[in-house]
Amino acid sequence: MTTTLEQPAQTTSQEPAWLAERRASGLEQFKNLPMPTAKDEKWRFASVGRLSIDNYNPAEAPGIDKLSVLDKRSSLVSERAGRSVYVDDTQAAFEGISEELAAKGVIYLPIDEAVEKHPGLMEKYFLKESTELGSKKFFGLHAASTRAGAILYVPKGVTIEAPFVNYYWTSGDRSAVFPHTLIVAEDNAYVSVVDVFFSEGDQNEALNVAVANIHAGAGANVFRKVVQDWNDKTVSFQLDTTVAERDAQVKNVAVNIGAERARYEAQTRIEGPGADVKMYSLTVAEENQEFDQRTYQIHNAPNAVSDLLYKNALLDSSRTIFSGLIKVAEGAQQTDAYQTNRNLLLDPSADANSMPGLEILANDVKCSHGATSGNVDEEELFYMMSRGIPKRAAMQLMVFGFFEEVIEKVASDELAENLRALIHKKFDAKLSQPT
Amino acid sequence: MSDTDLQNEAIKVDTEKGNFSYPENYEFDAGVGLTEDTVKYISDVKKEDDWVREFRLKALEIFKKKPMPTNWATKDLETIDFDKIRYYLSKGQQPSRTWDEVPDDVKETFERLGIPEQERKFLAGVEAQFDSEAAYSRMKEDLEKEGVIFVGSSEGLQKYPEIFRPYFGKVIPASDNKFAALNSATFSGGSFIYVPKGVKLKQPLQAYFRINAENFGQFERTLIIADEGAELTYMEGCTAPKFETSTLHSAVVELVALKGAKIQYITVQNWSDNVFNLVTKRGMADEDAEVKWIDCNIGSRLTMKYPGVVLKGQRARGEVLSIALANDGQHQDTGAKMMHLADNTTSNIISKSISIGKGQSTYRGQVHMPKHLKNCKNNTECDALLINTNSRTDTYPAITTRGQHNTVQHEASVSKVSAEQIFYMMQRGLSEAEAMSLAVNGFVNDLMKAFPMEYSVELKRLIDMEMEGSVG
């Protein structure tokens, strides 16, 4: 491999021994593990031949003008409890929390500051959890290289209504970024976070290896939203994990629009009874985009609920892969777990692959999964046309109707409106062409 | 007795019916282990043409090169020691046409299993295989007059090469997987059936496979060709006695349904729980043709079997209906494959599994609709019933869709026997074991209805008998 990523950028501050060790072992993992191959079950259907991480360099700091321009463009959510903006892994803005929240013990800091000021907290949670879904190699690279990202800690019983919003931009060419979001919600805390992934323009080729870890304590409520709209020259990995303790509620809604190819791994581990985890995703794919989605709902405790809904709409020669697994461990009785993957194929060349899986080791459970792939329903289309709606408009209505089930779940009018605008920007031209 | 033990008792499957064996005295024995010489020995004994011998030797090379399917398959596969298996055993008999000619111990074996009785009742023809070779083969005379061929595969190769050869190894090439290669190198026995144009068999044909010898591998090879517009139903049953050491059954079954033909292939197997049952089954359906697999797996230590249909012609139809029962210590790794290769093709998969104790049932499926097909449909339903708190079931479907107006839907669910149902039945005077047995039968009942009547009765009797055996 000729990549320069094996020599990650040196940190400016002195890192503690535990972190240096995690970074070193991450680098070893990256160097020693082989690249995935077509024979690897965890990469089934993925075009691993197109997966090249060679020739990217750790991102260089952009100029001050660029930082300020992109800071201004980071405006998807107006009301917020905190906001951070990173461009090419360089901090462009970090709006900290109010004194009131600080007084309650809430922590919202960039990684390096958090490591310096809260070493105990960081040693306990930072870079500790990785998915088991096939990307250990890339997690290793992330662990070695990540410097940009926001750490959020919410103490017991603290409720924060407004969301924290983290923007991660790329602008440099052939540059690699490693955004990291860590959310620790202690018992009965309530918090929401929006992570946004954008490219400055259409031209820069970038590699993104992002990780987000959520730890939801007993009775905690964590709501995370992801907006991904990289340009179509970006290769993206997003490796997310959630750990939910007793009675925790975690909801994750991801809207994926961009990237040349994007691999999204989402793993949820339920460790306490009464937990309730929702995993929702909407992906809109066009041209030669490939979205590779791997999910894992692990039930290690009884009486818990998990629900997953992944919807993909495919245009042109785009591809999607959904591989999901529900695992119910022995003893996790009264588990209630669902998993649904729906693919809407809008072009004969589009390619949807679906592998909804179950591994059940307890008998008193309600587990089911479903997958459907199909085109726009001709009858519905005919019905609308017979009511005077032109065909193109009818198609649009049906496609946006398909999206809406997930968009509504972000539960914010402003964000939902902005997401609709992003999707319209991408699809209006396509859908208004004669079919 | 705890609830769990009671439940265990209730549906413990009885494999005792087939648990007997006769002293081994074989005229032909290829010895232990697999080399080129083993393969040549089999070919010599069978006096095969050169092309068959070359086919076998080439397959042996492929077998040696192919890795075990270990990246997803169970580790138990690795315990198979190919050097300790006997690959060919036969008494040197030609298949008898009358029951009286069958050697006494073989005859007795099949009589205990009820084979001739069934034939008298409702079969159009029957073939019985004892270890490597067919021991008995008979078909109703009127069918023979219509040109129907039903013989052992060796006889088929010798007498009807012009029909056999063009299709042999075409639906399942030797390179398909390691066990298909193994079968291609060592195959012996199995059935060859040809049904001429337009002939519709009203009664089913049946084959019965029996493993008698210890440490033995049975590698039967079946090829069924239904010519244009022909229709047939074929049923196979399998048993083996319990031996201390494991036994390997690795069959290859190829079905060819030409334009408008219909083939229905029914398997009920009740192997003893030390048999590795690693089978490749695939059908090819031409225009307007239909291939239907009905597959019931009750015994064996590990079954890996995914019957498939290649839907090659327009409007072809494929179906897999399966029932698997995994008892303690067993793994039923079964499923289905549907490869849609033409417009307007449809397929249906319904799979039901029951896991008892630490028994593990796995559904593995593949539905493939490649490039630019139009109006194809697949429907898949998988239901798993878990009996004990630590029973296990897995579902791993893989679905690929492209093209216009194609639809695929997959649904799976997992459930347990409802405690209320059991309570209700016990209130009405059934024992807990009987209630459990009834509930399990209810679970598979709607699928049984899809079976031909005679067979559904037989299968139900088999399940009932096995359930009853453990009551009280």
mmCIF file of C-alpha atoms in Angstrom, chain A residues 162-368:
data_model
loop_
_atom_site.group_PDB
_atom_site.id
_atom_site.type_symbol
_atom_site.label_atom_id
_atom_site.label_comp_id
_atom_site.label_asym_id
_atom_site.label_seq_id
_atom_site.Cartn_x
_atom_site.Cartn_y
_atom_site.Cartn_z
ATOM 1 C CA ALA A 162 -31.930 22.065 22.027
ATOM 2 C CA PRO A 163 -29.646 19.848 19.940
ATOM 3 C CA PHE A 164 -25.887 19.910 19.688
ATOM 4 C CA VAL A 165 -24.853 20.266 16.038
ATOM 5 C CA ASN A 166 -21.512 19.105 14.665
ATOM 6 C CA TYR A 167 -20.486 19.937 11.096
ATOM 7 C CA TYR A 168 -17.685 18.039 9.403
ATOM 8 C CA TRP A 169 -16.528 19.479 6.071
ATOM 9 C CA THR A 170 -13.930 18.470 3.525
ATOM 10 C CA SER A 171 -12.355 20.910 1.092
ATOM 11 C CA GLY A 172 -8.826 19.694 0.304
ATOM 12 C CA ASP A 173 -7.996 17.336 -2.557
ATOM 13 C CA ARG A 174 -6.935 13.727 -1.928
ATOM 14 C CA SER A 175 -7.312 14.423 1.756
ATOM 15 C CA ALA A 176 -8.497 12.107 4.483
ATOM 16 C CA VAL A 177 -10.608 13.174 7.450
ATOM 17 C CA PHE A 178 -11.479 11.320 10.641
ATOM 18 C CA PRO A 179 -14.474 12.945 12.328
ATOM 19 C CA HIS A 180 -15.374 11.611 15.740
ATOM 20 C CA THR A 181 -18.482 12.116 17.844
ATOM 21 C CA LEU A 182 -18.725 10.737 21.366
ATOM 22 C CA ILE A 183 -21.976 11.017 23.283
ATOM 23 C CA VAL A 184 -22.159 9.899 26.894
ATOM 24 C CA ALA A 185 -25.559 10.325 28.496
ATOM 25 C CA GLU A 186 -25.644 9.322 32.149
ATOM 26 C CA ASP A 187 -28.709 7.867 33.859
ATOM 27 C CA ASN A 188 -31.946 9.650 32.972
ATOM 28 C CA ALA A 189 -30.204 12.331 30.951
ATOM 29 C CA TYR A 190 -31.853 13.666 27.778
ATOM 30 C CA VAL A 191 -29.901 14.959 24.814
ATOM 31 C CA SER A 192 -30.013 15.252 21.035
ATOM 32 C CA VAL A 193 -27.184 15.601 18.542
ATOM 33 C CA VAL A 194 -27.035 16.311 14.813
ATOM 34 C CA ASP A 195 -23.921 15.291 12.867
ATOM 35 C CA VAL A 196 -23.605 16.857 9.429
ATOM 36 C CA PHE A 197 -21.136 15.726 6.748
ATOM 37 C CA PHE A 198 -20.638 18.121 3.800
ATOM 38 C CA SER A 199 -18.142 18.829 1.029
ATOM 39 C CA GLU A 200 -17.144 22.385 0.208
ATOM 40 C CA GLY A 201 -17.735 21.901 -3.527
ATOM 41 C CA ASP A 202 -18.164 19.254 -6.186
ATOM 42 C CA GLN A 203 -14.545 18.716 -7.047
ATOM 43 C CA ASN A 204 -12.396 17.702 -4.092
ATOM 44 C CA GLU A 205 -11.704 13.999 -3.734
ATOM 45 C CA ALA A 206 -11.810 12.963 -0.115
ATOM 46 C CA LEU A 207 -11.686 9.971 2.175
ATOM 47 C CA ASN A 208 -13.837 10.077 5.259
ATOM 48 C CA VAL A 209 -13.469 7.586 8.101
ATOM 49 C CA ALA A 210 -15.911 8.729 10.755
ATOM 50 C CA VAL A 211 -16.805 7.100 14.064
ATOM 51 C CA ALA A 212 -19.608 7.899 16.467
ATOM 52 C CA ASN A 213 -20.074 6.213 19.821
ATOM 53 C CA ILE A 214 -23.179 6.582 21.937
ATOM 54 C CA HIS A 215 -23.393 5.404 25.533
ATOM 55 C CA ALA A 216 -26.865 5.706 26.965
ATOM 56 C CA GLY A 217 -27.021 5.103 30.714
ATOM 57 C CA ALA A 218 -30.024 3.745 32.596
ATOM 58 C CA GLY A 219 -33.158 5.619 31.600
ATOM 59 C CA ALA A 220 -31.209 8.008 29.382
ATOM 60 C CA ASN A 221 -32.716 9.313 26.175
ATOM 61 C CA VAL A 222 -30.399 10.007 23.240
ATOM 62 C CA PHE A 223 -31.639 11.222 19.875
ATOM 63 C CA ARG A 224 -29.028 11.398 17.134
ATOM 64 C CA LYS A 225 -29.509 12.570 13.573
ATOM 65 C CA VAL A 226 -27.046 12.194 10.746
ATOM 66 C CA VAL A 227 -27.052 14.213 7.542
ATOM 67 C CA GLN A 228 -24.575 12.972 4.962
ATOM 68 C CA ASP A 229 -24.237 14.826 1.684
ATOM 69 C CA TRP A 230 -20.635 14.427 0.565
ATOM 70 C CA ASN A 231 -19.831 15.264 -3.045
ATOM 71 C CA ASP A 232 -19.717 12.352 -5.470
ATOM 72 C CA LYS A 233 -15.929 12.122 -5.336
ATOM 73 C CA THR A 234 -15.851 11.096 -1.698
ATOM 74 C CA VAL A 235 -15.243 7.635 -0.302
ATOM 75 C CA SER A 236 -16.866 7.410 3.082
ATOM 76 C CA PHE A 237 -16.825 5.055 6.041
ATOM 77 C CA GLN A 238 -19.051 5.671 9.009
ATOM 78 C CA LEU A 239 -18.696 3.246 11.882
ATOM 79 C CA ASP A 240 -21.261 3.911 14.581
ATOM 80 C CA THR A 241 -21.918 2.083 17.819
ATOM 81 C CA THR A 242 -24.546 2.437 20.493
ATOM 82 C CA VAL A 243 -24.616 0.874 23.937
ATOM 83 C CA ALA A 244 -27.967 1.083 25.710
ATOM 84 C CA GLU A 245 -28.329 0.320 29.414
ATOM 85 C CA ARG A 246 -31.517 -0.472 31.365
ATOM 86 C CA ASP A 247 -34.584 1.478 30.153
ATOM 87 C CA ALA A 248 -32.462 3.675 27.885
ATOM 88 C CA GLN A 249 -34.064 5.086 24.756
ATOM 89 C CA VAL A 250 -31.893 5.726 21.743
ATOM 90 C CA LYS A 251 -33.089 6.915 18.372
ATOM 91 C CA ASN A 252 -30.806 7.276 15.394
ATOM 92 C CA VAL A 253 -32.041 8.766 12.115
ATOM 93 C CA ALA A 254 -29.608 8.891 9.202
ATOM 94 C CA VAL A 255 -30.190 10.570 5.856
ATOM 95 C CA ASN A 256 -27.599 9.568 3.273
ATOM 96 C CA ILE A 257 -27.428 11.453 0.023
ATOM 97 C CA GLY A 258 -23.837 11.877 -1.084
ATOM 98 C CA ALA A 259 -20.503 10.131 -1.627
ATOM 99 C CA GLU A 260 -19.213 8.059 -4.503
ATOM 100 C CA ARG A 261 -19.371 5.082 -2.254
ATOM 101 C CA ALA A 262 -20.359 5.027 1.372
ATOM 102 C CA ARG A 263 -20.159 2.229 3.880
ATOM 103 C CA TYR A 264 -22.325 2.724 6.922
ATOM 104 C CA GLU A 265 -21.958 0.336 9.847
ATOM 105 C CA ALA A 266 -24.377 0.766 12.725
ATOM 106 C CA GLN A 267 -24.169 -1.499 15.723
ATOM 107 C CA THR A 268 -26.419 -1.408 18.747
ATOM 108 C CA ARG A 269 -25.790 -3.379 21.896
ATOM 109 C CA ILE A 270 -28.627 -3.595 24.395
ATOM 110 C CA GLU A 271 -27.186 -4.328 27.820
ATOM 111 C CA GLY A 272 -30.144 -3.638 30.084
ATOM 112 C CA PRO A 273 -33.784 -4.698 30.232
ATOM 113 C CA GLY A 274 -36.386 -2.179 29.153
ATOM 114 C CA ALA A 275 -34.132 -0.489 26.614
ATOM 115 C CA ASP A 276 -35.709 0.764 23.401
ATOM 116 C CA VAL A 277 -33.552 1.458 20.362
ATOM 117 C CA LYS A 278 -34.665 2.799 17.008
ATOM 118 C CA MET A 279 -32.481 2.796 13.918
ATOM 119 C CA TYR A 280 -33.877 4.628 10.897
ATOM 120 C CA SER A 281 -32.208 5.441 7.637
ATOM 121 C CA LEU A 282 -33.083 6.983 4.303
ATOM 122 C CA THR A 283 -30.746 6.724 1.357
ATOM 123 C CA VAL A 284 -31.170 8.283 -2.039
ATOM 124 C CA ALA A 285 -28.772 6.898 -4.626
ATOM 125 C CA GLU A 286 -28.042 7.983 -8.198
ATOM 126 C CA GLU A 287 -25.485 7.658 -11.008
ATOM 127 C CA ASN A 288 -22.857 5.127 -9.939
ATOM 128 C CA GLN A 289 -23.150 5.646 -6.224
ATOM 129 C CA GLU A 290 -22.814 2.631 -3.950
ATOM 130 C CA PHE A 291 -24.263 2.602 -0.454
ATOM 131 C CA ASP A 292 -23.190 -0.323 1.672
ATOM 132 C CA GLN A 293 -25.191 -0.587 4.893
ATOM 133 C CA ARG A 294 -24.443 -3.091 7.639
ATOM 134 C CA THR A 295 -26.438 -3.130 10.818
ATOM 135 C CA TYR A 296 -26.379 -5.196 13.981
ATOM 136 C CA GLN A 297 -29.022 -5.230 16.709
ATOM 137 C CA ILE A 298 -27.571 -7.140 19.649
ATOM 138 C CA HIS A 299 -29.946 -8.049 22.457
ATOM 139 C CA ASN A 300 -27.941 -9.129 25.487
ATOM 140 C CA ALA A 301 -30.703 -8.346 27.989
ATOM 141 C CA PRO A 302 -34.349 -9.415 28.243
ATOM 142 C CA ASN A 303 -37.486 -7.291 27.817
ATOM 143 C CA ALA A 304 -35.933 -4.852 25.395
ATOM 144 C CA VAL A 305 -37.150 -3.455 22.092
ATOM 145 C CA SER A 306 -35.320 -2.590 18.923
ATOM 146 C CA ASP A 307 -36.725 -1.393 15.646
ATOM 147 C CA LEU A 308 -34.943 -0.790 12.396
ATOM 148 C CA LEU A 309 -36.210 0.739 9.163
ATOM 149 C CA TYR A 310 -33.818 1.319 6.250
ATOM 150 C CA LYS A 311 -35.292 2.771 3.086
ATOM 151 C CA ASN A 312 -33.362 3.125 -0.142
ATOM 152 C CA ALA A 313 -34.421 4.812 -3.365
ATOM 153 C CA LEU A 314 -32.270 4.002 -6.373
ATOM 154 C CA LEU A 315 -31.851 5.839 -9.669
ATOM 155 C CA ASP A 316 -29.576 5.233 -12.665
ATOM 156 C CA SER A 317 -26.949 2.555 -12.114
ATOM 157 C CA SER A 318 -26.693 3.086 -8.393
ATOM 158 C CA ARG A 319 -26.314 0.209 -5.956
ATOM 159 C CA THR A 320 -27.376 -0.377 -2.399
ATOM 160 C CA ILE A 321 -26.511 -3.185 -0.058
ATOM 161 C CA PHE A 322 -28.386 -3.728 3.143
ATOM 162 C CA SER A 323 -27.133 -6.408 5.490
ATOM 163 C CA GLY A 324 -28.781 -6.427 8.880
ATOM 164 C CA LEU A 325 -28.630 -8.859 11.740
ATOM 165 C CA ILE A 326 -30.744 -9.179 14.849
ATOM 166 C CA LYS A 327 -29.015 -11.260 17.481
ATOM 167 C CA VAL A 328 -30.898 -12.365 20.554
ATOM 168 C CA ALA A 329 -28.546 -13.867 23.126
ATOM 169 C CA GLU A 330 -29.471 -16.838 25.247
ATOM 170 C CA GLY A 331 -31.560 -15.545 28.145
ATOM 171 C CA ALA A 332 -32.700 -12.366 26.407
ATOM 172 C CA GLN A 333 -36.329 -13.436 26.693
ATOM 173 C CA GLN A 334 -39.255 -11.165 25.799
ATOM 174 C CA THR A 335 -37.136 -9.425 23.228
ATOM 175 C CA ASP A 336 -39.165 -7.493 20.709
ATOM 176 C CA ALA A 337 -37.038 -6.829 17.646
ATOM 177 C CA TYR A 338 -37.899 -5.751 14.125
ATOM 178 C CA GLN A 339 -35.976 -5.028 11.001
ATOM 179 C CA THR A 340 -37.261 -3.753 7.671
ATOM 180 C CA ASN A 341 -35.465 -2.867 4.486
ATOM 181 C CA ARG A 342 -37.403 -1.319 1.629
ATOM 182 C CA ASN A 343 -35.877 -0.604 -1.740
ATOM 183 C CA LEU A 344 -37.536 1.505 -4.390
ATOM 184 C CA LEU A 345 -35.966 0.877 -7.778
ATOM 185 C CA LEU A 346 -36.539 3.786 -10.157
ATOM 186 C CA ASP A 347 -34.330 2.577 -12.998
ATOM 187 C CA PRO A 348 -33.841 -0.833 -14.623
ATOM 188 C CA SER A 349 -30.071 -0.529 -14.085
ATOM 189 C CA ALA A 350 -30.299 0.123 -10.365
ATOM 190 C CA ASP A 351 -29.191 -2.737 -8.163
ATOM 191 C CA ALA A 352 -30.557 -3.409 -4.689
ATOM 192 C CA ASN A 353 -29.180 -6.139 -2.458
ATOM 193 C CA SER A 354 -30.784 -7.112 0.769
ATOM 194 C CA MET A 355 -29.683 -9.504 3.500
ATOM 195 C CA PRO A 356 -31.934 -9.197 6.512
ATOM 196 C CA GLY A 357 -30.684 -11.719 9.091
ATOM 197 C CA LEU A 358 -31.763 -13.214 12.379
ATOM 198 C CA GLU A 359 -29.826 -15.176 15.007
ATOM 199 C CA ILE A 360 -32.161 -16.137 17.792
ATOM 200 C CA LEU A 361 -31.033 -18.079 20.871
ATOM 201 C CA ALA A 362 -34.009 -17.541 23.142
ATOM 202 C CA ASN A 363 -37.511 -18.830 22.546
ATOM 203 C CA ASP A 364 -39.908 -16.370 24.108
ATOM 204 C CA VAL A 365 -39.325 -13.533 21.696
ATOM 205 C CA LYS A 366 -41.050 -11.553 19.006
ATOM 206 C CA CYS A 367 -38.605 -11.121 16.178
ATOM 207 C CA SER A 368 -39.307 -10.559 12.561
#
